Amino acid sequence: MSTKGEMNQDRMYTTLNPMIEAIFCKATECQMKGDFADALLLYKEIVGKEPNNVRAFQSIADVLDHMGNHDEALVWYDRALEYDPNNAETWYNKGMTLRKTGCQEEGLSCIRKGISLAMNAPSPRFRVE
């Protein structure tokens, strides 16, 4: 996702790069098929092209979590939250991963934060370049 955005009629619009979106589609397909290694490579390719792509950071973390690499997944969730501290899904997923590592209270706190953010978030709007 492009880091550019603009306001129009009190809504934030983010411009999407079709090339990046095509890679996201391929990566998501791999992930859904359980081909986590290829999905991880594709998400990292996105980061190579857009070094601040929060969706890619979160996707990498999600794949690593599915692969059982919970500690590394937490590093990527934290990286995503550095750039987008109000991302409800990232907070929630981080909490679920923390709980898998035995950090029950910290995980529950993150889950609650994710739910709270989701309850108050406006719906996103996207434009394709």
PDB file of C-alpha atoms in Angstrom:
ATOM      1  CA  MET A   1       0.000   0.000   0.000  1.00  0.00           C
ATOM      2  CA  SER A   2       1.294   3.369  -0.861  1.00  0.00           C
ATOM      3  CA  THR A   3       2.114   5.668   1.998  1.00  0.00           C
ATOM      4  CA  LYS A   4       0.336   8.492   0.189  1.00  0.00           C
ATOM      5  CA  GLY A   5      -3.101   9.480   1.279  1.00  0.00           C
ATOM      6  CA  GLU A   6      -5.512  12.332   0.849  1.00  0.00           C
ATOM      7  CA  MET A   7      -8.599  13.593   2.570  1.00  0.00           C
ATOM      8  CA  ASN A   8     -11.831  13.969   0.644  1.00  0.00           C
ATOM      9  CA  GLN A   9     -15.224  14.563   2.248  1.00  0.00           C
ATOM     10  CA  ASP A  10     -13.834  13.705   5.702  1.00  0.00           C
ATOM     11  CA  ARG A  11     -12.489  10.312   4.593  1.00  0.00           C
ATOM     12  CA  MET A  12      -8.910   9.224   4.179  1.00  0.00           C
ATOM     13  CA  TYR A  13      -8.153   7.660   0.814  1.00  0.00           C
ATOM     14  CA  THR A  14      -5.031   5.589   0.270  1.00  0.00           C
ATOM     15  CA  THR A  15      -3.608   5.008  -3.188  1.00  0.00           C
ATOM     16  CA  LEU A  16      -2.866   1.384  -4.041  1.00  0.00           C
ATOM     17  CA  ASN A  17      -0.117   0.308  -6.402  1.00  0.00           C
ATOM     18  CA  PRO A  18      -1.491  -2.349  -8.806  1.00  0.00           C
ATOM     19  CA  MET A  19       1.899  -4.087  -9.066  1.00  0.00           C
ATOM     20  CA  ILE A  20       2.096  -4.455  -5.292  1.00  0.00           C
ATOM     21  CA  GLU A  21      -1.535  -5.590  -5.129  1.00  0.00           C
ATOM     22  CA  ALA A  22      -0.786  -8.316  -7.691  1.00  0.00           C
ATOM     23  CA  ILE A  23       2.031  -9.610  -5.477  1.00  0.00           C
ATOM     24  CA  PHE A  24      -0.301  -9.478  -2.469  1.00  0.00           C
ATOM     25  CA  CYS A  25      -2.815 -11.610  -4.383  1.00  0.00           C
ATOM     26  CA  LYS A  26      -0.169 -14.220  -5.235  1.00  0.00           C
ATOM     27  CA  ALA A  27       1.136 -14.238  -1.666  1.00  0.00           C
ATOM     28  CA  THR A  28      -2.339 -14.575  -0.197  1.00  0.00           C
ATOM     29  CA  GLU A  29      -3.095 -17.452  -2.553  1.00  0.00           C
ATOM     30  CA  CYS A  30       0.094 -19.217  -1.441  1.00  0.00           C
ATOM     31  CA  GLN A  31      -0.770 -18.581   2.184  1.00  0.00           C
ATOM     32  CA  MET A  32      -4.290 -19.983   1.751  1.00  0.00           C
ATOM     33  CA  LYS A  33      -2.866 -23.121   0.126  1.00  0.00           C
ATOM     34  CA  GLY A  34      -0.503 -23.580   3.075  1.00  0.00           C
ATOM     35  CA  ASP A  35       2.578 -22.740   1.015  1.00  0.00           C
ATOM     36  CA  PHE A  36       3.946 -20.492   3.727  1.00  0.00           C
ATOM     37  CA  ALA A  37       7.540 -20.399   2.457  1.00  0.00           C
ATOM     38  CA  ASP A  38       6.508 -18.942  -0.910  1.00  0.00           C
ATOM     39  CA  ALA A  39       4.032 -16.562   0.723  1.00  0.00           C
ATOM     40  CA  LEU A  40       6.797 -15.302   2.998  1.00  0.00           C
ATOM     41  CA  LEU A  41       9.101 -14.683   0.032  1.00  0.00           C
ATOM     42  CA  LEU A  42       6.395 -12.738  -1.803  1.00  0.00           C
ATOM     43  CA  TYR A  43       5.528 -10.585   1.226  1.00  0.00           C
ATOM     44  CA  LYS A  44       9.228  -9.841   1.710  1.00  0.00           C
ATOM     45  CA  GLU A  45       9.409  -8.893  -1.978  1.00  0.00           C
ATOM     46  CA  ILE A  46       6.746  -6.274  -1.261  1.00  0.00           C
ATOM     47  CA  VAL A  47       8.826  -4.921   1.628  1.00  0.00           C
ATOM     48  CA  GLY A  48      11.774  -4.711  -0.759  1.00  0.00           C
ATOM     49  CA  LYS A  49       9.710  -2.530  -3.083  1.00  0.00           C
ATOM     50  CA  GLU A  50       7.841  -0.577  -0.378  1.00  0.00           C
ATOM     51  CA  PRO A  51       9.967  -0.623   2.793  1.00  0.00           C
ATOM     52  CA  ASN A  52       7.211   0.867   4.970  1.00  0.00           C
ATOM     53  CA  ASN A  53       4.335  -1.332   3.824  1.00  0.00           C
ATOM     54  CA  VAL A  54       2.471  -2.109   7.030  1.00  0.00           C
ATOM     55  CA  ARG A  55       0.195  -4.682   5.370  1.00  0.00           C
ATOM     56  CA  ALA A  56       3.268  -6.623   4.283  1.00  0.00           C
ATOM     57  CA  PHE A  57       4.773  -6.430   7.790  1.00  0.00           C
ATOM     58  CA  GLN A  58       1.574  -7.824   9.276  1.00  0.00           C
ATOM     59  CA  SER A  59       1.284 -10.493   6.582  1.00  0.00           C
ATOM     60  CA  ILE A  60       4.851 -11.623   7.232  1.00  0.00           C
ATOM     61  CA  ALA A  61       4.067 -11.835  10.940  1.00  0.00           C
ATOM     62  CA  ASP A  62       0.890 -13.815  10.244  1.00  0.00           C
ATOM     63  CA  VAL A  63       2.766 -16.324   8.072  1.00  0.00           C
ATOM     64  CA  LEU A  64       5.552 -16.692  10.627  1.00  0.00           C
ATOM     65  CA  ASP A  65       2.940 -17.297  13.304  1.00  0.00           C
ATOM     66  CA  HIS A  66       1.329 -20.039  11.190  1.00  0.00           C
ATOM     67  CA  MET A  67       4.781 -21.557  10.719  1.00  0.00           C
ATOM     68  CA  GLY A  68       5.293 -21.621  14.495  1.00  0.00           C
ATOM     69  CA  ASN A  69       7.966 -18.893  14.516  1.00  0.00           C
ATOM     70  CA  HIS A  70       6.158 -16.905  17.189  1.00  0.00           C
ATOM     71  CA  ASP A  71       9.109 -14.837  18.426  1.00  0.00           C
ATOM     72  CA  GLU A  72       9.990 -13.690  14.917  1.00  0.00           C
ATOM     73  CA  ALA A  73       6.306 -13.002  14.208  1.00  0.00           C
ATOM     74  CA  LEU A  74       6.179 -10.706  17.252  1.00  0.00           C
ATOM     75  CA  VAL A  75       9.116  -8.702  15.856  1.00  0.00           C
ATOM     76  CA  TRP A  76       7.171  -8.113  12.613  1.00  0.00           C
ATOM     77  CA  TYR A  77       3.957  -7.234  14.466  1.00  0.00           C
ATOM     78  CA  ASP A  78       5.920  -4.655  16.463  1.00  0.00           C
ATOM     79  CA  ARG A  79       7.410  -3.286  13.259  1.00  0.00           C
ATOM     80  CA  ALA A  80       3.916  -2.907  11.773  1.00  0.00           C
ATOM     81  CA  LEU A  81       2.696  -1.169  14.926  1.00  0.00           C
ATOM     82  CA  GLU A  82       5.608   1.311  14.798  1.00  0.00           C
ATOM     83  CA  TYR A  83       4.189   2.633  11.526  1.00  0.00           C
ATOM     84  CA  ASP A  84       0.495   2.115  12.277  1.00  0.00           C
ATOM     85  CA  PRO A  85      -0.163   2.047  16.037  1.00  0.00           C
ATOM     86  CA  ASN A  86      -3.941   2.111  15.493  1.00  0.00           C
ATOM     87  CA  ASN A  87      -4.139  -1.054  13.398  1.00  0.00           C
ATOM     88  CA  ALA A  88      -6.755  -3.154  15.165  1.00  0.00           C
ATOM     89  CA  GLU A  89      -6.005  -6.377  13.307  1.00  0.00           C
ATOM     90  CA  THR A  90      -2.284  -6.188  14.054  1.00  0.00           C
ATOM     91  CA  TRP A  91      -2.936  -5.634  17.773  1.00  0.00           C
ATOM     92  CA  TYR A  92      -5.361  -8.551  17.848  1.00  0.00           C
ATOM     93  CA  ASN A  93      -3.051 -10.926  15.968  1.00  0.00           C
ATOM     94  CA  LYS A  94      -0.089  -9.907  18.139  1.00  0.00           C
ATOM     95  CA  GLY A  95      -2.170 -10.709  21.195  1.00  0.00           C
ATOM     96  CA  MET A  96      -3.073 -14.139  19.876  1.00  0.00           C
ATOM     97  CA  THR A  97       0.601 -14.855  19.158  1.00  0.00           C
ATOM     98  CA  LEU A  98       1.647 -13.640  22.605  1.00  0.00           C
ATOM     99  CA  ARG A  99      -0.834 -16.042  24.167  1.00  0.00           C
ATOM    100  CA  LYS A 100       0.741 -18.897  22.188  1.00  0.00           C
ATOM    101  CA  THR A 101       4.094 -18.015  23.755  1.00  0.00           C
ATOM    102  CA  GLY A 102       2.650 -18.124  27.266  1.00  0.00           C
ATOM    103  CA  CYS A 103       2.286 -14.361  27.734  1.00  0.00           C
ATOM    104  CA  GLN A 104      -1.393 -14.608  28.639  1.00  0.00           C
ATOM    105  CA  GLU A 105      -1.963 -11.205  30.259  1.00  0.00           C
ATOM    106  CA  GLU A 106       0.053  -9.206  27.721  1.00  0.00           C
ATOM    107  CA  GLY A 107      -1.682 -11.096  24.931  1.00  0.00           C
ATOM    108  CA  LEU A 108      -5.109 -10.396  26.377  1.00  0.00           C
ATOM    109  CA  SER A 109      -4.231  -6.710  26.687  1.00  0.00           C
ATOM    110  CA  CYS A 110      -3.271  -6.576  22.990  1.00  0.00           C
ATOM    111  CA  ILE A 111      -6.432  -8.430  21.987  1.00  0.00           C
ATOM    112  CA  ARG A 112      -8.559  -5.982  23.951  1.00  0.00           C
ATOM    113  CA  LYS A 113      -6.746  -3.049  22.361  1.00  0.00           C
ATOM    114  CA  GLY A 114      -7.368  -4.503  18.898  1.00  0.00           C
ATOM    115  CA  ILE A 115     -11.058  -4.974  19.610  1.00  0.00           C
ATOM    116  CA  SER A 116     -11.349  -1.461  21.025  1.00  0.00           C
ATOM    117  CA  LEU A 117      -9.669   0.054  17.979  1.00  0.00           C
ATOM    118  CA  ALA A 118     -11.857  -1.974  15.633  1.00  0.00           C
ATOM    119  CA  MET A 119     -15.020  -0.793  17.350  1.00  0.00           C
ATOM    120  CA  ASN A 120     -14.054   2.847  16.780  1.00  0.00           C
ATOM    121  CA  ALA A 121     -12.388   2.661  13.358  1.00  0.00           C
ATOM    122  CA  PRO A 122     -13.851   4.270  10.231  1.00  0.00           C
ATOM    123  CA  SER A 123     -14.085   2.035   7.199  1.00  0.00           C
ATOM    124  CA  PRO A 124     -11.028   2.380   4.933  1.00  0.00           C
ATOM    125  CA  ARG A 125     -11.227   3.730   1.407  1.00  0.00           C
ATOM    126  CA  PHE A 126      -8.777   2.825  -1.345  1.00  0.00           C
ATOM    127  CA  ARG A 127      -7.969   4.062  -4.829  1.00  0.00           C
ATOM    128  CA  VAL A 128      -5.955   2.237  -7.443  1.00  0.00           C
ATOM    129  CA  GLU A 129      -3.197   4.242  -9.153  1.00  0.00           C
TER     130      GLU A 129
END
